[in-house]
mmCIF file of C-alpha atoms in Angstrom:
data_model
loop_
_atom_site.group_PDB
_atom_site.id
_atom_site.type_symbol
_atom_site.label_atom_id
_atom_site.label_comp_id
_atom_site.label_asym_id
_atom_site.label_seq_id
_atom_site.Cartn_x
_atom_site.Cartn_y
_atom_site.Cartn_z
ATOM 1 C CA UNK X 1 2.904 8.544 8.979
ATOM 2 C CA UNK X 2 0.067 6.087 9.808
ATOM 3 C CA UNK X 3 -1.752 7.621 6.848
ATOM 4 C CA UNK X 4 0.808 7.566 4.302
ATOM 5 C CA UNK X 5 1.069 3.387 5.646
ATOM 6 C CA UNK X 6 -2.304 2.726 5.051
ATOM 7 C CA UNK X 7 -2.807 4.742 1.439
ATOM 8 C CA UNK X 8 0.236 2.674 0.148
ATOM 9 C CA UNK X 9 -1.893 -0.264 0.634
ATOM 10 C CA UNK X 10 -4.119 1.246 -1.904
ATOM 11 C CA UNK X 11 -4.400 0.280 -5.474
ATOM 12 C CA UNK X 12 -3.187 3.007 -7.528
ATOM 13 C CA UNK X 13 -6.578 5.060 -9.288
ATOM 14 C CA UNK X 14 -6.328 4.131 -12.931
ATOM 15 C CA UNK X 15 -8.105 5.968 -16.005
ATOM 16 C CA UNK X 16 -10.620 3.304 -18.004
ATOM 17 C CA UNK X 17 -13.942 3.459 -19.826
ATOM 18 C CA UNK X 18 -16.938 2.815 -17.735
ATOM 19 C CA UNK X 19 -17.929 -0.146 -20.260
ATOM 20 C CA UNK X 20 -14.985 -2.075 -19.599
ATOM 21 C CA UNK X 21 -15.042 -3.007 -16.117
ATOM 22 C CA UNK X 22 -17.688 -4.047 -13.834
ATOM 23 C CA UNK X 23 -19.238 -1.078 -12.066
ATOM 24 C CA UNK X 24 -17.920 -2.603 -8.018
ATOM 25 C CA UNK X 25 -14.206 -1.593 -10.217
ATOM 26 C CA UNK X 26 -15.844 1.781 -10.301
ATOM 27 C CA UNK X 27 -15.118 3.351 -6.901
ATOM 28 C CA UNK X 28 -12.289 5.679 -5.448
ATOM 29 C CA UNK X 29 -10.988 3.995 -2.796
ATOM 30 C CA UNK X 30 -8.782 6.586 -1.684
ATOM 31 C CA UNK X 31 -11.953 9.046 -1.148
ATOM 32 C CA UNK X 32 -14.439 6.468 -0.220
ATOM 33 C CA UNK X 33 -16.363 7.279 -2.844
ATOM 34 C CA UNK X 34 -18.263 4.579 -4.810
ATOM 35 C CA UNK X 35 -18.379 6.528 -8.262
ATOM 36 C CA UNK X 36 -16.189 9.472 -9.548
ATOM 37 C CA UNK X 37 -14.609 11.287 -12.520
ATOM 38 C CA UNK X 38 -12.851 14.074 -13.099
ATOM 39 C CA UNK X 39 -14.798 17.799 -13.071
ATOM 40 C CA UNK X 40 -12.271 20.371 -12.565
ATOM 41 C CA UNK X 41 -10.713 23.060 -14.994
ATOM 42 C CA UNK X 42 -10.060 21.712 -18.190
ATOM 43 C CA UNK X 43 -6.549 23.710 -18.029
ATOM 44 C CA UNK X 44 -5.399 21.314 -15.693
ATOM 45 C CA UNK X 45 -5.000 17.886 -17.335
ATOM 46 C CA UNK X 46 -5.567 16.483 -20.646
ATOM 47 C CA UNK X 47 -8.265 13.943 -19.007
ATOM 48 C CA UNK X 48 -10.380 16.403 -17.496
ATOM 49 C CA UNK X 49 -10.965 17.567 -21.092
ATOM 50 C CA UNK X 50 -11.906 14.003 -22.223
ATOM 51 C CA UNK X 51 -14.776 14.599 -19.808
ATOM 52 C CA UNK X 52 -15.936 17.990 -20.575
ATOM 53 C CA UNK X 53 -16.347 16.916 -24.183
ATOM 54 C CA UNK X 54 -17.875 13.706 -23.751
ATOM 55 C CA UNK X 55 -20.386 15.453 -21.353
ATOM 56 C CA UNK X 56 -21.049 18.682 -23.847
ATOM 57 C CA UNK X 57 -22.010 15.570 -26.379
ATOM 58 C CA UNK X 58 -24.042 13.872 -24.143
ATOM 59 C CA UNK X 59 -26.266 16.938 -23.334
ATOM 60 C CA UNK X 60 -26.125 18.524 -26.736
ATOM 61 C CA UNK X 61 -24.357 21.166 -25.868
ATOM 62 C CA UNK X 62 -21.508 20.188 -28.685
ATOM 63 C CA UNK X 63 -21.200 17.255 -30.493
ATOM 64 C CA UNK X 64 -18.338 14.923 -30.723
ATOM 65 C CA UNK X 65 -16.610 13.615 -33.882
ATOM 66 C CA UNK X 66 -18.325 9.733 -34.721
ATOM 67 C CA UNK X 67 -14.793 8.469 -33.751
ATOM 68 C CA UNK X 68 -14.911 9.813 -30.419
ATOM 69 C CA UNK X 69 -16.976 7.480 -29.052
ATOM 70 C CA UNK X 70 -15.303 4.604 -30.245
ATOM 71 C CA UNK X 71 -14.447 1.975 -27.522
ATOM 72 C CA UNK X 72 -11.302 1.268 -28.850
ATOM 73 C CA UNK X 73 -9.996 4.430 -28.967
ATOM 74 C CA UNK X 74 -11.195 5.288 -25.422
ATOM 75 C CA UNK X 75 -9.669 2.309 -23.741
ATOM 76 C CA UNK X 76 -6.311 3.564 -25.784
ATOM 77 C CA UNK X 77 -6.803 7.248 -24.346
ATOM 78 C CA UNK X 78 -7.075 5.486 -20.940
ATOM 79 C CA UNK X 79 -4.182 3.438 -21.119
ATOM 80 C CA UNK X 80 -2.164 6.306 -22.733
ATOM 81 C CA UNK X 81 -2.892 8.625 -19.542
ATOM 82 C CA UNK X 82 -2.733 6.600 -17.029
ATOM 83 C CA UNK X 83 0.997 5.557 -18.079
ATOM 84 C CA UNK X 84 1.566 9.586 -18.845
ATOM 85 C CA UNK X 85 0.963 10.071 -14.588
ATOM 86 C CA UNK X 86 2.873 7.057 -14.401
ATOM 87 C CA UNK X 87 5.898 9.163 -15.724
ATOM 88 C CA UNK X 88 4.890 12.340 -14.213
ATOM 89 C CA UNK X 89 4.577 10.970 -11.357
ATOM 90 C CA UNK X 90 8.180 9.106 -11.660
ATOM 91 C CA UNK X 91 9.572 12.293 -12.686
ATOM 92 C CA UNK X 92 7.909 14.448 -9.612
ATOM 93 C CA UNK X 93 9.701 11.869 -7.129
ATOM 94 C CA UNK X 94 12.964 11.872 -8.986
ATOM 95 C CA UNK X 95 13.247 16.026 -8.850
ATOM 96 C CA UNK X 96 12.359 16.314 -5.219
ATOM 97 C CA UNK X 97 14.849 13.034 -4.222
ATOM 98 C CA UNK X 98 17.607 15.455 -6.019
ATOM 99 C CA UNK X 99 16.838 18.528 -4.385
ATOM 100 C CA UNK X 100 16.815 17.129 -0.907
ATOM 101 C CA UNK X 101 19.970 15.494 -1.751
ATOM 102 C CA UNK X 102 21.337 18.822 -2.721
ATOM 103 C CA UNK X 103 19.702 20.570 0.214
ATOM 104 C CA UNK X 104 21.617 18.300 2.675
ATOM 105 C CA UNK X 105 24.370 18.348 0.819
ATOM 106 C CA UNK X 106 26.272 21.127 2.997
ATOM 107 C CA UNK X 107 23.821 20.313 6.161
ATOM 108 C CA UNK X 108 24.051 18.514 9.468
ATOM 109 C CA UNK X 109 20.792 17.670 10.396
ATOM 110 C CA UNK X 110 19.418 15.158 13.225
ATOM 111 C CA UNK X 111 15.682 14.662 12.990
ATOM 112 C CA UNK X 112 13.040 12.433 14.208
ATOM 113 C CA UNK X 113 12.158 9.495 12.078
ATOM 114 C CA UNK X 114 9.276 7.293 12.317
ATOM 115 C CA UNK X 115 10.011 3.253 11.451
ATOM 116 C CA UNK X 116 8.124 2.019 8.223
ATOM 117 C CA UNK X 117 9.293 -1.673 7.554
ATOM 118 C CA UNK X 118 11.366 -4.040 9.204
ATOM 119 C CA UNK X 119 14.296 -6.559 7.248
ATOM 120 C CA UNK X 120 16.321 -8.464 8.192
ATOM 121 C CA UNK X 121 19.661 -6.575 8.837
ATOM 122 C CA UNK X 122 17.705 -2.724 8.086
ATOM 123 C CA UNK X 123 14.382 -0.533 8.487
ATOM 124 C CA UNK X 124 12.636 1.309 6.374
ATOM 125 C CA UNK X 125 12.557 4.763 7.715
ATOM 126 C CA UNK X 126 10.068 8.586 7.274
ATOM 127 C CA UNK X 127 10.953 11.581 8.469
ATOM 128 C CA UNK X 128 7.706 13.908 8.268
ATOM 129 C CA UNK X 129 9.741 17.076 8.586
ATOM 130 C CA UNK X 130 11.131 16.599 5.520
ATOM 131 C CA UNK X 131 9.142 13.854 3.790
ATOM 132 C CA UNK X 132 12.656 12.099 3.566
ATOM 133 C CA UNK X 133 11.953 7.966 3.025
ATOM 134 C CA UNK X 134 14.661 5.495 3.045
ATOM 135 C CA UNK X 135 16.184 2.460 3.999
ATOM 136 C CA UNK X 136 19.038 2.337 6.443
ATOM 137 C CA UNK X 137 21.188 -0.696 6.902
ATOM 138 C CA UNK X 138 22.073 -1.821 10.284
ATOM 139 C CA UNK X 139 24.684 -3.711 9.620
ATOM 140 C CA UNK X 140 27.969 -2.485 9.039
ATOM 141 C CA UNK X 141 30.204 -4.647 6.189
ATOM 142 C CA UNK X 142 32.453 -6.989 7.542
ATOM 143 C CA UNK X 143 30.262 -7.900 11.092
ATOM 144 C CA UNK X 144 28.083 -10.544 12.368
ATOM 145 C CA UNK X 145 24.478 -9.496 11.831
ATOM 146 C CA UNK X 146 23.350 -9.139 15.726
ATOM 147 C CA UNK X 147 19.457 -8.951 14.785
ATOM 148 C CA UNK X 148 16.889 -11.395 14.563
ATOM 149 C CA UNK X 149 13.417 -10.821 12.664
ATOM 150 C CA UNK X 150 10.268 -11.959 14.360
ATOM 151 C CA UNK X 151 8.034 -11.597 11.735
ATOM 152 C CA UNK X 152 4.575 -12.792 14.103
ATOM 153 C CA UNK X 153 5.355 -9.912 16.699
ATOM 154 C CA UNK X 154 6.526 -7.714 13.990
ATOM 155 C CA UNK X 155 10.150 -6.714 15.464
ATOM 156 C CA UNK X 156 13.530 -6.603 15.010
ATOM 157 C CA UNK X 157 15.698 -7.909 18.060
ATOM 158 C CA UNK X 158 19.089 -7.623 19.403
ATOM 159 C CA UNK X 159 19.851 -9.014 22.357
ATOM 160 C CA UNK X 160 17.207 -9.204 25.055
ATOM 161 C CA UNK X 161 16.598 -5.462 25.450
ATOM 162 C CA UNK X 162 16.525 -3.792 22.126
ATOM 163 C CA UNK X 163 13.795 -4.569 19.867
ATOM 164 C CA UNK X 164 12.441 -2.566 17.172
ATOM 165 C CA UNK X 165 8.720 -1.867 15.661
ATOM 166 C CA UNK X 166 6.657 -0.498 12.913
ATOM 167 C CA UNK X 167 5.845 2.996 14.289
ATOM 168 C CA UNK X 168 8.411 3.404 16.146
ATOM 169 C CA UNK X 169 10.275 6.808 17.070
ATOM 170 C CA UNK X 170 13.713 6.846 16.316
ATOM 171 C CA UNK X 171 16.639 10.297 15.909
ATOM 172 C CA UNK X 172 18.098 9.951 12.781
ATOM 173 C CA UNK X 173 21.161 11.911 11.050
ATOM 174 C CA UNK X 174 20.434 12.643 7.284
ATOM 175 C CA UNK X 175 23.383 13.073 5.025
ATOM 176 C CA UNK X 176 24.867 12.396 2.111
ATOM 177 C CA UNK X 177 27.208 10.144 0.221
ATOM 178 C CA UNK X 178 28.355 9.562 -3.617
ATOM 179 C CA UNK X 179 26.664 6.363 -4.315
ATOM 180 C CA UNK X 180 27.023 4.234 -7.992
ATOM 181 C CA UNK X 181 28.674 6.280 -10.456
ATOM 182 C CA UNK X 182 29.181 8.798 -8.088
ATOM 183 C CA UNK X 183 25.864 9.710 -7.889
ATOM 184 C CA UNK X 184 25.273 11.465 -4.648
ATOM 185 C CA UNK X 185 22.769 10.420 -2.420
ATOM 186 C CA UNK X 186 21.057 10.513 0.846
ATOM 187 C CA UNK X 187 22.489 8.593 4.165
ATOM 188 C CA UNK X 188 20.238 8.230 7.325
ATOM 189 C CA UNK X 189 21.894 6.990 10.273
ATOM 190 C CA UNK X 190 19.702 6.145 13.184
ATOM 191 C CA UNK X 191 22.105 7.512 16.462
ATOM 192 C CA UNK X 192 19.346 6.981 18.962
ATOM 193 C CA UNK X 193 18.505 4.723 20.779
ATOM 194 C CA UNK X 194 22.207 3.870 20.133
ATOM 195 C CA UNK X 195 22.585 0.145 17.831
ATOM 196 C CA UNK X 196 24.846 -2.886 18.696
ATOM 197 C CA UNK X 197 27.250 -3.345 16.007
ATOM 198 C CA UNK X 198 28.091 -7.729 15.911
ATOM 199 C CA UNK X 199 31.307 -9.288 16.123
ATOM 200 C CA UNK X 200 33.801 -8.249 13.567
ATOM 201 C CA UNK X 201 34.235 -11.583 10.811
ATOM 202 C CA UNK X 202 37.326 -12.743 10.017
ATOM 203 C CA UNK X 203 39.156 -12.352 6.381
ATOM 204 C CA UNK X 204 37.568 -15.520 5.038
ATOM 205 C CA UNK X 205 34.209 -15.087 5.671
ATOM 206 C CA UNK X 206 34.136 -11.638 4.131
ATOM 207 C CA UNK X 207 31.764 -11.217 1.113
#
């Protein structure tokens, strides 16, 4: 959980041309390395390729075409792969949100969940079992919200025993629900510790 915290804080790795950024841009944060490029098969991705060839040409091994060393159409190749793992990468969270929908579609499951964010009426929420994220309101429509935020000490309070924190272990129920367009999705419902639910409002100050 902690890791997955700190790696978000991380600026995403982008493909780009050596030439067109200073070399302190040049380092992979996420493996603390201060220069790297891609060396694996060339089966697996189109840019490990780019890097075999440009390689074979540099030790005269096999010799480019003139217009593959052209700046221009290097920064281009760059920009068009790093928006192609934009979208695969879009695409890869989209399919596994569906099939975890689907698998607890039929399922009653109550897991532990580990607290990501704080709001001000919800929590962001991870279950590592399932590498299930979400947010979970809680605050019910139609109540007084019964929490306060304390942004310096980093919790959410209600009353003058509950308080909750980043990191904190909560038991959560996972289910699901037709959201928008009846487009089912997952529910997580913290039921421990158990929540205060505020005063119920009255007619008029509904909405």
């Amino acid at each position: 959980v902690v890791r997955a915290l700190c790696t978000r804080r991380m600026r995403m790795a982008q493909y780009f041309r050596t030439g067109s950024m200073a070399p302190k841009m040049w380092m992979h944060s996420g493996l603390g390395e201060p220069l790297y490029t891609h060396f694996t098969s060339p089966i697996r991705r189109y840019c490990d390729q780019v890097v075999h060839r440009q390689l074979a040409h540099a030790i005269g091994w096999r010799a480019l075409p003139a217009e593959g060393w052209y700046t221009d159409n290097l920064d281009d190749l760059a920009e068009s792969l790093n928006e192609r793992h934009k979208m695969a990468q879009e695409a890869e969270r989209k399919s596994e949100a569906l099939y975890l929908t689907l698998y607890f579609r039929d399922r009653k499951v109550v897991e532990d969940a580990y607290i990501t964010k704080l709001g001000d009426a919800g929590v962001g929420l991870m279950l590592p079992e399932y590498g299930v994220e979400g947010y979970t309101p809680l605050v019910s429509a139609g109540y007084e919200n019964p929490w306060t935020l304390d942004s310096e000490k980093g919790e959410l309070q209600a009353g003058s025993n509950l308080k909750l924190r980043v990191l904190d272990k909560v038991r959560v129920r996972v289910g699901t629900e037709l959201g928008p367009a009846l487009k089912p999705r997952l529910v997580l419902t913290i039921v421990h510790p158990p929540l205060p639910q505020g005063r119920k409002l009255p007619p008029s100050r509904l909405g």
